[in-house]
mmCIF file of C-alpha atoms and ligand atoms in Angstrom:
data_model
loop_
_atom_site.group_PDB
_atom_site.id
_atom_site.type_symbol
_atom_site.label_atom_id
_atom_site.label_comp_id
_atom_site.label_asym_id
_atom_site.label_seq_id
_atom_site.Cartn_x
_atom_site.Cartn_y
_atom_site.Cartn_z
ATOM 1 C CA UNK C 1 16.264 -6.671 -17.808
ATOM 2 C CA UNK C 2 17.710 -3.294 -18.350
ATOM 3 C CA UNK C 3 19.280 -2.507 -14.982
ATOM 4 C CA UNK C 4 22.791 -3.807 -14.458
ATOM 5 C CA UNK C 5 22.566 -4.660 -10.751
ATOM 6 C CA UNK C 6 25.801 -5.457 -8.930
ATOM 7 C CA UNK C 7 25.474 -7.516 -5.759
ATOM 8 C CA UNK C 8 27.840 -7.120 -2.801
ATOM 9 C CA UNK C 9 26.748 -9.653 -0.187
ATOM 10 C CA UNK C 10 26.516 -8.458 3.414
ATOM 11 C CA UNK C 11 29.650 -9.262 5.428
ATOM 12 C CA UNK C 12 27.530 -9.902 8.504
ATOM 13 C CA UNK C 13 24.191 -11.454 7.518
ATOM 14 C CA UNK C 14 21.910 -12.657 10.301
ATOM 15 C CA UNK C 15 22.335 -16.362 11.097
ATOM 16 C CA UNK C 16 19.583 -18.807 10.090
ATOM 17 C CA UNK C 17 18.682 -19.098 13.771
ATOM 18 C CA UNK C 18 18.334 -15.304 14.091
ATOM 19 C CA UNK C 19 16.171 -15.130 10.960
ATOM 20 C CA UNK C 20 13.994 -17.978 12.254
ATOM 21 C CA UNK C 21 13.499 -16.173 15.549
ATOM 22 C CA UNK C 22 12.440 -12.949 13.779
ATOM 23 C CA UNK C 23 10.127 -14.796 11.376
ATOM 24 C CA UNK C 24 8.428 -16.533 14.306
ATOM 25 C CA UNK C 25 7.136 -13.149 15.445
ATOM 26 C CA UNK C 26 7.899 -10.498 12.811
ATOM 27 C CA UNK C 27 5.458 -7.748 13.821
ATOM 28 C CA UNK C 28 5.371 -4.999 11.187
ATOM 29 C CA UNK C 29 8.092 -2.693 9.928
ATOM 30 C CA UNK C 30 10.640 -3.211 12.683
ATOM 31 C CA UNK C 31 12.962 -5.895 11.312
ATOM 32 C CA UNK C 32 14.737 -5.526 7.970
ATOM 33 C CA UNK C 33 16.439 -8.063 5.740
ATOM 34 C CA UNK C 34 20.210 -8.299 5.233
ATOM 35 C CA UNK C 35 20.296 -6.229 2.032
ATOM 36 C CA UNK C 36 18.928 -3.130 0.322
ATOM 37 C CA UNK C 37 18.825 -2.063 -3.321
ATOM 38 C CA UNK C 38 19.822 1.380 -4.595
ATOM 39 C CA UNK C 39 19.702 3.028 -8.031
ATOM 40 C CA UNK C 40 20.661 6.614 -8.746
ATOM 41 C CA UNK C 41 19.522 9.072 -11.382
ATOM 42 C CA UNK C 42 21.000 12.231 -12.834
ATOM 43 C CA UNK C 43 19.934 14.082 -16.002
ATOM 44 C CA UNK C 44 23.272 13.202 -17.651
ATOM 45 C CA UNK C 45 23.446 9.521 -16.778
ATOM 46 C CA UNK C 46 19.795 8.540 -16.357
ATOM 47 C CA UNK C 47 19.291 5.571 -14.011
ATOM 48 C CA UNK C 48 22.682 4.146 -13.073
ATOM 49 C CA UNK C 49 24.767 2.552 -10.324
ATOM 50 C CA UNK C 50 22.161 -0.119 -9.515
ATOM 51 C CA UNK C 51 23.419 -2.199 -6.619
ATOM 52 C CA UNK C 52 22.443 -4.476 -3.793
ATOM 53 C CA UNK C 53 24.513 -4.086 -0.656
ATOM 54 C CA UNK C 54 24.310 -4.678 3.095
ATOM 55 C CA UNK C 55 21.276 -3.049 4.711
ATOM 56 C CA UNK C 56 22.343 -0.051 6.756
ATOM 57 C CA UNK C 57 22.074 3.689 7.420
ATOM 58 C CA UNK C 58 22.461 6.210 4.593
ATOM 59 C CA UNK C 59 24.825 9.113 4.922
ATOM 60 C CA UNK C 60 23.022 12.260 3.736
ATOM 61 C CA UNK C 61 24.087 15.865 3.390
ATOM 62 C CA UNK C 62 21.880 17.985 5.716
ATOM 63 C CA UNK C 63 20.795 19.979 2.642
ATOM 64 C CA UNK C 64 19.401 16.856 0.927
ATOM 65 C CA UNK C 65 16.263 18.176 -0.755
ATOM 66 C CA UNK C 66 13.824 15.487 0.442
ATOM 67 C CA UNK C 67 14.453 16.519 4.064
ATOM 68 C CA UNK C 68 13.213 20.022 3.274
ATOM 69 C CA UNK C 69 10.657 19.846 0.476
ATOM 70 C CA UNK C 70 9.398 16.255 0.736
ATOM 71 C CA UNK C 71 9.908 15.285 -2.913
ATOM 72 C CA UNK C 72 9.339 11.589 -2.277
ATOM 73 C CA UNK C 73 7.158 8.743 -3.466
ATOM 74 C CA UNK C 74 6.812 5.150 -2.339
ATOM 75 C CA UNK C 75 5.136 1.816 -2.965
ATOM 76 C CA UNK C 76 4.006 -1.030 -0.724
ATOM 77 C CA UNK C 77 3.730 -4.667 -1.774
ATOM 78 C CA UNK C 78 4.287 -8.165 -0.400
ATOM 79 C CA UNK C 79 6.172 -11.339 -1.324
ATOM 80 C CA UNK C 80 4.416 -14.578 -0.420
ATOM 81 C CA UNK C 81 5.812 -18.079 0.017
ATOM 82 C CA UNK C 82 3.738 -20.864 -1.499
ATOM 83 C CA UNK C 83 3.415 -24.390 -0.121
ATOM 84 C CA UNK C 84 6.144 -25.701 -2.483
ATOM 85 C CA UNK C 85 8.643 -23.091 -1.213
ATOM 86 C CA UNK C 86 8.432 -20.829 -4.274
ATOM 87 C CA UNK C 87 8.215 -17.056 -3.737
ATOM 88 C CA UNK C 88 5.727 -14.768 -5.511
ATOM 89 C CA UNK C 89 4.675 -11.119 -5.652
ATOM 90 C CA UNK C 90 1.172 -9.832 -6.445
ATOM 91 C CA UNK C 91 0.670 -7.674 -9.572
ATOM 92 C CA UNK C 92 4.085 -5.937 -9.280
ATOM 93 C CA UNK C 93 3.602 -4.198 -12.663
ATOM 94 C CA UNK C 94 0.666 -2.346 -11.122
ATOM 95 C CA UNK C 95 2.912 -1.012 -8.351
ATOM 96 C CA UNK C 96 5.452 -0.032 -11.010
ATOM 97 C CA UNK C 97 2.830 1.824 -13.053
ATOM 98 C CA UNK C 98 1.489 3.572 -9.978
ATOM 99 C CA UNK C 99 4.994 4.686 -9.034
ATOM 100 C CA UNK C 100 5.302 6.202 -12.518
ATOM 101 C CA UNK C 101 2.023 8.101 -11.989
ATOM 102 C CA UNK C 102 3.246 9.284 -8.570
ATOM 103 C CA UNK C 103 6.579 10.258 -10.132
ATOM 104 C CA UNK C 104 4.810 12.375 -12.749
ATOM 105 C CA UNK C 105 2.933 14.256 -10.022
ATOM 106 C CA UNK C 106 6.093 14.726 -7.927
ATOM 107 C CA UNK C 107 8.211 15.896 -10.906
ATOM 108 C CA UNK C 108 10.500 12.858 -10.711
ATOM 109 C CA UNK C 109 12.106 10.948 -13.567
ATOM 110 C CA UNK C 110 10.201 7.758 -14.422
ATOM 111 C CA UNK C 111 11.629 4.370 -13.531
ATOM 112 C CA UNK C 112 10.477 1.994 -16.322
ATOM 113 C CA UNK C 113 8.065 -0.787 -15.292
ATOM 114 C CA UNK C 114 10.526 -3.563 -16.170
ATOM 115 C CA UNK C 115 13.290 -1.910 -14.121
ATOM 116 C CA UNK C 116 11.013 -1.575 -11.096
ATOM 117 C CA UNK C 117 9.965 -5.233 -11.300
ATOM 118 C CA UNK C 118 13.568 -6.345 -11.874
ATOM 119 C CA UNK C 119 14.737 -4.343 -8.829
ATOM 120 C CA UNK C 120 12.069 -5.798 -6.536
ATOM 121 C CA UNK C 121 12.748 -9.325 -7.817
ATOM 122 C CA UNK C 122 16.492 -8.910 -7.297
ATOM 123 C CA UNK C 123 16.194 -7.819 -3.664
ATOM 124 C CA UNK C 124 13.525 -10.400 -2.775
ATOM 125 C CA UNK C 125 15.572 -13.133 -4.469
ATOM 126 C CA UNK C 126 18.759 -12.069 -2.631
ATOM 127 C CA UNK C 127 16.927 -12.137 0.717
ATOM 128 C CA UNK C 128 14.526 -14.985 -0.072
ATOM 129 C CA UNK C 129 15.254 -16.809 3.180
ATOM 130 C CA UNK C 130 13.476 -13.838 4.834
ATOM 131 C CA UNK C 131 10.143 -14.686 3.159
ATOM 132 C CA UNK C 132 8.181 -16.416 5.950
ATOM 133 C CA UNK C 133 6.372 -19.706 5.360
ATOM 134 C CA UNK C 134 2.696 -19.310 4.564
ATOM 135 C CA UNK C 135 1.297 -20.373 7.931
ATOM 136 C CA UNK C 136 -0.763 -17.584 9.504
ATOM 137 C CA UNK C 137 -0.712 -15.091 6.632
ATOM 138 C CA UNK C 138 2.869 -13.952 7.093
ATOM 139 C CA UNK C 139 4.709 -12.289 4.214
ATOM 140 C CA UNK C 140 7.739 -10.204 3.308
ATOM 141 C CA UNK C 141 6.627 -6.574 3.045
ATOM 142 C CA UNK C 142 8.533 -4.803 0.264
ATOM 143 C CA UNK C 143 8.973 -1.035 0.265
ATOM 144 C CA UNK C 144 10.250 0.579 -2.959
ATOM 145 C CA UNK C 145 10.740 4.359 -2.647
ATOM 146 C CA UNK C 146 12.256 7.305 -4.487
ATOM 147 C CA UNK C 147 13.561 10.532 -3.020
ATOM 148 C CA UNK C 148 15.232 13.826 -3.912
ATOM 149 C CA UNK C 149 18.842 13.088 -2.947
ATOM 150 C CA UNK C 150 20.401 16.254 -4.324
ATOM 151 C CA UNK C 151 22.037 18.524 -1.727
ATOM 152 C CA UNK C 152 20.471 21.832 -2.754
ATOM 153 C CA UNK C 153 18.109 24.199 -0.973
ATOM 154 C CA UNK C 154 16.641 25.827 -4.067
ATOM 155 C CA UNK C 155 13.079 24.800 -4.853
ATOM 156 C CA UNK C 156 12.982 22.794 -8.084
ATOM 157 C CA UNK C 157 12.850 19.108 -9.087
ATOM 158 C CA UNK C 158 15.996 17.376 -7.814
ATOM 159 C CA UNK C 159 18.812 16.727 -10.256
ATOM 160 C CA UNK C 160 19.959 13.753 -8.213
ATOM 161 C CA UNK C 161 17.341 11.139 -7.366
ATOM 162 C CA UNK C 162 17.701 7.831 -5.526
ATOM 163 C CA UNK C 163 15.396 4.830 -5.894
ATOM 164 C CA UNK C 164 15.625 2.166 -3.212
ATOM 165 C CA UNK C 165 13.991 -1.107 -2.219
ATOM 166 C CA UNK C 166 14.004 -2.423 1.334
ATOM 167 C CA UNK C 167 12.094 -5.371 2.794
ATOM 168 C CA UNK C 168 10.682 -6.276 6.181
ATOM 169 C CA UNK C 169 9.027 -9.519 7.292
ATOM 170 C CA UNK C 170 5.408 -8.985 8.347
ATOM 171 C CA UNK C 171 3.125 -10.981 10.608
ATOM 172 C CA UNK C 172 -0.631 -11.332 10.164
ATOM 173 C CA UNK C 173 -2.307 -7.906 10.302
ATOM 174 C CA UNK C 174 -5.002 -9.291 12.586
ATOM 175 C CA UNK C 175 -3.502 -11.295 15.414
ATOM 176 C CA UNK C 176 -6.557 -12.786 17.119
ATOM 177 C CA UNK C 177 -8.495 -13.271 13.849
ATOM 178 C CA UNK C 178 -10.140 -10.690 11.589
ATOM 179 C CA UNK C 179 -12.128 -8.119 13.562
ATOM 180 C CA UNK C 180 -13.962 -4.973 12.399
ATOM 181 C CA UNK C 181 -12.139 -1.634 12.612
ATOM 182 C CA UNK C 182 -13.971 1.305 14.171
ATOM 183 C CA UNK C 183 -13.757 4.605 12.301
ATOM 184 C CA UNK C 184 -13.684 8.248 13.297
ATOM 185 C CA UNK C 185 -15.081 10.733 10.786
ATOM 186 C CA UNK C 186 -12.876 13.805 10.779
ATOM 187 C CA UNK C 187 -14.732 16.996 9.936
ATOM 188 C CA UNK C 188 -11.729 19.222 10.522
ATOM 189 C CA UNK C 189 -9.038 17.690 8.313
ATOM 190 C CA UNK C 190 -8.990 16.556 4.687
ATOM 191 C CA UNK C 191 -6.295 14.490 2.994
ATOM 192 C CA UNK C 192 -6.433 15.808 -0.579
ATOM 193 C CA UNK C 193 -7.800 18.665 -2.616
ATOM 194 C CA UNK C 194 -8.535 19.170 -6.306
ATOM 195 C CA UNK C 195 -5.237 19.341 -8.168
ATOM 196 C CA UNK C 196 -3.361 18.120 -5.084
ATOM 197 C CA UNK C 197 -1.457 14.918 -4.425
ATOM 198 C CA UNK C 198 -4.305 12.670 -3.272
ATOM 199 C CA UNK C 199 -3.826 10.200 -6.124
ATOM 200 C CA UNK C 200 -0.043 9.968 -5.611
ATOM 201 C CA UNK C 201 1.570 7.645 -3.085
ATOM 202 C CA UNK C 202 3.742 10.193 -1.347
ATOM 203 C CA UNK C 203 4.879 10.690 2.229
ATOM 204 C CA UNK C 204 3.299 14.143 2.466
ATOM 205 C CA UNK C 205 -0.192 12.630 2.366
ATOM 206 C CA UNK C 206 0.731 10.515 5.360
ATOM 207 C CA UNK C 207 2.301 13.417 7.235
ATOM 208 C CA UNK C 208 -0.936 15.371 6.870
ATOM 209 C CA UNK C 209 -3.031 12.400 8.048
ATOM 210 C CA UNK C 210 -1.235 11.898 11.367
ATOM 211 C CA UNK C 211 -3.031 14.564 13.355
ATOM 212 C CA UNK C 212 -6.400 13.257 12.123
ATOM 213 C CA UNK C 213 -5.369 9.732 13.106
ATOM 214 C CA UNK C 214 -4.464 11.071 16.563
ATOM 215 C CA UNK C 215 -7.930 12.615 16.771
ATOM 216 C CA UNK C 216 -9.448 9.229 15.862
ATOM 217 C CA UNK C 217 -7.480 7.468 18.571
ATOM 218 C CA UNK C 218 -8.422 10.101 21.143
ATOM 219 C CA UNK C 219 -12.040 9.188 20.346
ATOM 220 C CA UNK C 220 -11.313 5.504 20.866
ATOM 221 C CA UNK C 221 -11.376 4.621 17.146
ATOM 222 C CA UNK C 222 -8.899 2.516 15.166
ATOM 223 C CA UNK C 223 -8.770 4.603 11.976
ATOM 224 C CA UNK C 224 -9.883 7.896 10.493
ATOM 225 C CA UNK C 225 -12.114 8.410 7.442
ATOM 226 C CA UNK C 226 -11.670 11.504 5.283
ATOM 227 C CA UNK C 227 -14.287 13.406 3.284
ATOM 228 C CA UNK C 228 -13.748 15.437 0.120
ATOM 229 C CA UNK C 229 -12.257 18.878 0.712
ATOM 230 C CA UNK C 230 -14.669 20.881 -1.458
ATOM 231 C CA UNK C 231 -18.071 19.957 -0.069
ATOM 232 C CA UNK C 232 -17.158 17.952 3.018
ATOM 233 C CA UNK C 233 -19.792 15.485 1.900
ATOM 234 C CA UNK C 234 -18.292 12.585 -0.040
ATOM 235 C CA UNK C 235 -16.297 9.712 1.423
ATOM 236 C CA UNK C 236 -12.719 9.572 0.171
ATOM 237 C CA UNK C 237 -10.846 6.823 2.019
ATOM 238 C CA UNK C 238 -9.020 5.955 5.219
ATOM 239 C CA UNK C 239 -5.422 7.058 5.827
ATOM 240 C CA UNK C 240 -4.131 4.106 3.803
ATOM 241 C CA UNK C 241 -7.110 1.968 2.764
ATOM 242 C CA UNK C 242 -9.940 2.212 0.213
ATOM 243 C CA UNK C 243 -13.625 1.745 1.149
ATOM 244 C CA UNK C 244 -16.414 -0.559 -0.068
ATOM 245 C CA UNK C 245 -20.183 -0.585 0.652
ATOM 246 C CA UNK C 246 -22.244 -3.744 0.045
ATOM 247 C CA UNK C 247 -25.982 -3.304 -0.568
ATOM 248 C CA UNK C 248 -28.759 -5.782 0.257
ATOM 249 C CA UNK C 249 -29.435 -6.325 -3.465
ATOM 250 C CA UNK C 250 -25.816 -7.433 -4.032
ATOM 251 C CA UNK C 251 -24.556 -4.173 -5.518
ATOM 252 C CA UNK C 252 -21.201 -2.916 -4.274
ATOM 253 C CA UNK C 253 -20.145 0.748 -4.288
ATOM 254 C CA UNK C 254 -16.585 2.045 -3.961
ATOM 255 C CA UNK C 255 -15.868 5.783 -3.869
ATOM 256 C CA UNK C 256 -14.272 7.390 -6.932
ATOM 257 C CA UNK C 257 -13.472 11.070 -6.546
ATOM 258 C CA UNK C 258 -10.249 11.734 -8.462
ATOM 259 C CA UNK C 259 -8.480 12.540 -5.209
ATOM 260 C CA UNK C 260 -8.230 9.050 -3.685
ATOM 261 C CA UNK C 261 -5.217 6.788 -3.963
ATOM 262 C CA UNK C 262 -6.342 3.950 -6.214
ATOM 263 C CA UNK C 263 -5.273 0.804 -4.424
ATOM 264 C CA UNK C 264 -4.198 -2.330 -6.240
ATOM 265 C CA UNK C 265 -6.244 -4.260 -3.689
ATOM 266 C CA UNK C 266 -9.192 -1.987 -4.561
ATOM 267 C CA UNK C 267 -8.826 -2.766 -8.279
ATOM 268 C CA UNK C 268 -8.462 -6.490 -7.555
ATOM 269 C CA UNK C 269 -11.595 -6.510 -5.375
ATOM 270 C CA UNK C 270 -13.544 -4.853 -8.219
ATOM 271 C CA UNK C 271 -12.538 -7.726 -10.525
ATOM 272 C CA UNK C 272 -13.081 -10.468 -7.934
ATOM 273 C CA UNK C 273 -16.496 -9.185 -6.858
ATOM 274 C CA UNK C 274 -17.495 -8.879 -10.519
ATOM 275 C CA UNK C 275 -16.525 -12.493 -11.093
ATOM 276 C CA UNK C 276 -18.605 -13.466 -8.041
ATOM 277 C CA UNK C 277 -21.596 -11.922 -9.805
ATOM 278 C CA UNK C 278 -21.753 -8.563 -8.034
ATOM 279 C CA UNK C 279 -22.333 -5.322 -9.857
ATOM 280 C CA UNK C 280 -19.608 -2.878 -8.773
ATOM 281 C CA UNK C 281 -20.192 0.867 -9.028
ATOM 282 C CA UNK C 282 -17.321 3.346 -8.825
ATOM 283 C CA UNK C 283 -18.908 6.669 -7.962
ATOM 284 C CA UNK C 284 -19.193 9.409 -5.387
ATOM 285 C CA UNK C 285 -20.620 8.135 -2.120
ATOM 286 C CA UNK C 286 -21.877 10.608 0.480
ATOM 287 C CA UNK C 287 -21.680 10.383 4.226
ATOM 288 C CA UNK C 288 -25.493 10.721 4.296
ATOM 289 C CA UNK C 289 -25.844 7.668 2.073
ATOM 290 C CA UNK C 290 -23.662 5.792 4.572
ATOM 291 C CA UNK C 291 -25.814 6.904 7.535
ATOM 292 C CA UNK C 292 -29.232 6.319 5.975
ATOM 293 C CA UNK C 293 -28.138 3.112 4.212
ATOM 294 C CA UNK C 294 -27.022 1.452 7.427
ATOM 295 C CA UNK C 295 -30.055 2.720 9.348
ATOM 296 C CA UNK C 296 -32.515 1.401 6.733
ATOM 297 C CA UNK C 297 -30.678 -1.896 6.397
ATOM 298 C CA UNK C 298 -29.998 -1.237 2.698
ATOM 299 C CA UNK C 299 -26.245 -1.352 3.359
ATOM 300 C CA UNK C 300 -25.446 -4.774 4.754
ATOM 301 C CA UNK C 301 -21.646 -4.721 4.863
ATOM 302 C CA UNK C 302 -18.817 -2.194 4.783
ATOM 303 C CA UNK C 303 -15.176 -3.039 4.316
ATOM 304 C CA UNK C 304 -11.816 -1.394 3.696
ATOM 305 C CA UNK C 305 -8.889 -2.789 1.725
ATOM 306 C CA UNK C 306 -5.166 -2.310 1.192
ATOM 307 C CA UNK C 307 -2.002 -4.387 0.910
ATOM 308 C CA UNK C 308 -1.297 -4.472 4.666
ATOM 309 C CA UNK C 309 -4.696 -5.640 5.967
ATOM 310 C CA UNK C 310 -5.902 -7.156 2.623
ATOM 311 C CA UNK C 311 -9.627 -6.726 3.361
ATOM 312 C CA UNK C 312 -11.014 -5.719 6.743
ATOM 313 C CA UNK C 313 -14.614 -5.347 7.891
ATOM 314 C CA UNK C 314 -15.589 -1.857 9.024
ATOM 315 C CA UNK C 315 -17.528 -1.544 12.263
ATOM 316 C CA UNK C 316 -19.146 1.566 13.661
ATOM 317 C CA UNK C 317 -18.545 5.099 12.434
ATOM 318 C CA UNK C 318 -18.255 7.765 15.115
ATOM 319 C CA UNK C 319 -18.345 11.533 14.623
ATOM 320 C CA UNK C 320 -19.314 14.705 16.416
ATOM 321 C CA UNK C 321 -22.809 14.203 14.967
ATOM 322 C CA UNK C 322 -23.246 10.772 16.545
ATOM 323 C CA UNK C 323 -22.575 7.120 15.811
ATOM 324 C CA UNK C 324 -23.565 5.048 12.786
ATOM 325 C CA UNK C 325 -23.696 1.434 13.954
ATOM 326 C CA UNK C 326 -21.806 -1.427 12.321
ATOM 327 C CA UNK C 327 -23.770 -3.169 9.563
ATOM 328 C CA UNK C 328 -25.097 -6.611 10.467
ATOM 329 C CA UNK C 329 -22.966 -8.844 8.262
ATOM 330 C CA UNK C 330 -19.351 -9.532 7.326
ATOM 331 C CA UNK C 331 -20.156 -12.556 5.156
ATOM 332 C CA UNK C 332 -19.187 -11.277 1.689
ATOM 333 C CA UNK C 333 -16.259 -9.342 3.192
ATOM 334 C CA UNK C 334 -14.931 -12.641 4.557
ATOM 335 C CA UNK C 335 -15.406 -14.437 1.247
ATOM 336 C CA UNK C 336 -13.674 -11.728 -0.799
ATOM 337 C CA UNK C 337 -10.836 -11.630 1.702
ATOM 338 C CA UNK C 338 -10.418 -15.407 1.587
ATOM 339 C CA UNK C 339 -10.465 -15.523 -2.235
ATOM 340 C CA UNK C 340 -7.758 -12.895 -2.453
ATOM 341 C CA UNK C 341 -5.552 -14.448 0.221
ATOM 342 C CA UNK C 342 -5.952 -17.899 -1.365
ATOM 343 C CA UNK C 343 -4.696 -16.550 -4.701
ATOM 344 C CA UNK C 344 -1.789 -14.739 -3.024
ATOM 345 C CA UNK C 345 -0.662 -17.840 -1.118
ATOM 346 C CA UNK C 346 -1.159 -20.144 -4.107
ATOM 347 C CA UNK C 347 -4.047 -22.093 -2.565
ATOM 348 C CA UNK C 348 -6.512 -21.154 -5.324
ATOM 349 C CA UNK C 349 -6.178 -21.010 -9.085
ATOM 350 C CA UNK C 350 -4.795 -17.660 -10.234
ATOM 351 C CA UNK C 351 -7.362 -17.220 -12.989
ATOM 352 C CA UNK C 352 -6.564 -13.506 -13.394
ATOM 353 C CA UNK C 353 -2.812 -14.091 -13.854
ATOM 354 C CA UNK C 354 -2.005 -11.795 -10.946
ATOM 355 C CA UNK C 355 0.902 -13.688 -9.389
ATOM 356 C CA UNK C 356 4.518 -13.119 -10.438
ATOM 357 C CA UNK C 357 7.149 -15.718 -9.595
ATOM 358 C CA UNK C 358 10.441 -14.475 -8.129
ATOM 359 C CA UNK C 359 13.605 -16.325 -9.104
HETATM 360 C C1 LIG H 401 -1.239 2.461 -0.561
HETATM 361 C C2 LIG H 401 -2.554 3.120 -0.251
HETATM 362 C C3 LIG H 401 -3.783 2.451 -0.363
HETATM 363 C C4 LIG H 401 -3.913 0.988 -0.688
HETATM 364 O O1 LIG H 401 -3.321 0.613 -1.879
HETATM 365 P P1 LIG H 401 -2.923 -0.904 -2.149
HETATM 366 O O2 LIG H 401 -2.254 -0.873 -3.473
HETATM 367 O O3 LIG H 401 -4.192 -1.663 -2.157
HETATM 368 O O4 LIG H 401 -2.043 -1.314 -1.026
HETATM 369 C C5 LIG H 401 -4.942 3.178 -0.124
HETATM 370 N N1 LIG H 401 -4.898 4.468 0.233
HETATM 371 C C6 LIG H 401 -3.732 5.135 0.381
HETATM 372 C C7 LIG H 401 -3.759 6.560 0.780
HETATM 373 C C8 LIG H 401 -2.523 4.486 0.138
HETATM 374 O O5 LIG H 401 -1.384 5.163 0.274
#
């Protein structure tokens, strides 16, 4: 515990009845808890002025650097309520370490792992009545983020940085049960190049993905899949999820290119699948291997994973060149998904030591 966090309770928190009504149907990203956490950084003072206060709008100078040059990085994680009422997060140190890696790429100061975890714990604990019960895979989505808060239009790393944590109750990603997502292969846009920001969790990567996502939706697909920018040949990932290919012989392949964002769900699936006896290969995976593998029946399942959806089966792949049909099965996808969710909600033994108790 190195941050000295002062807590000023909200003068107008939502009533228990209002919270209950929101938690009955939380949706995603529209309702926010009563509080937010802020920490500031300057070269002279380091991280300071850590505080939890009422959730509300920020007042920013129009010259605030993030609004112009997008020096920003974020994380996404969830808090889960277990049957006994206790509240837990999933591998929060991994989010903390990833934010440090993103910070290094974005020329930010580093927030130490223990400070990150302490900050998330403090906000979740303050707003713990906002963590939904565990019926129907609800959770409290937690969004830590860091931005250039200095009012200065020169181009250089900001000398005033703000780290914040906000939280938003989230309903099940799939309402009517898990169903495969259809994908559009974009041949026009890429999400990351060599030496770029592909491995950092930063808003700019999302800004550049929006037009490709629009293209996907115009073609009647749920999500877009990106290829590498150099050869236009190797699968990278979706806008916010990592990919997995399951072969008939039990092998599983997940793309590794150096320009993907390495998900914590992705890393957890590698460990889980290994424990289930599958050999997992992290390597380049071409779009041709996808096409021919599904056509020959060698690829039996495809899935995508990330904090929001956990694990989701992938259906057909559409592109200008034609459609690759959905693989036949979703059996292993379902089992991996269930194992992960059971650990997160405390219904299965946490043999990897992934869960972190809050409060
Ligand atoms: C956050 C993110 C993921 C998934 O990471 P998780 O830690 O599993 O949630 C995958 N791809 C991109 C581009 C992301 O930003």
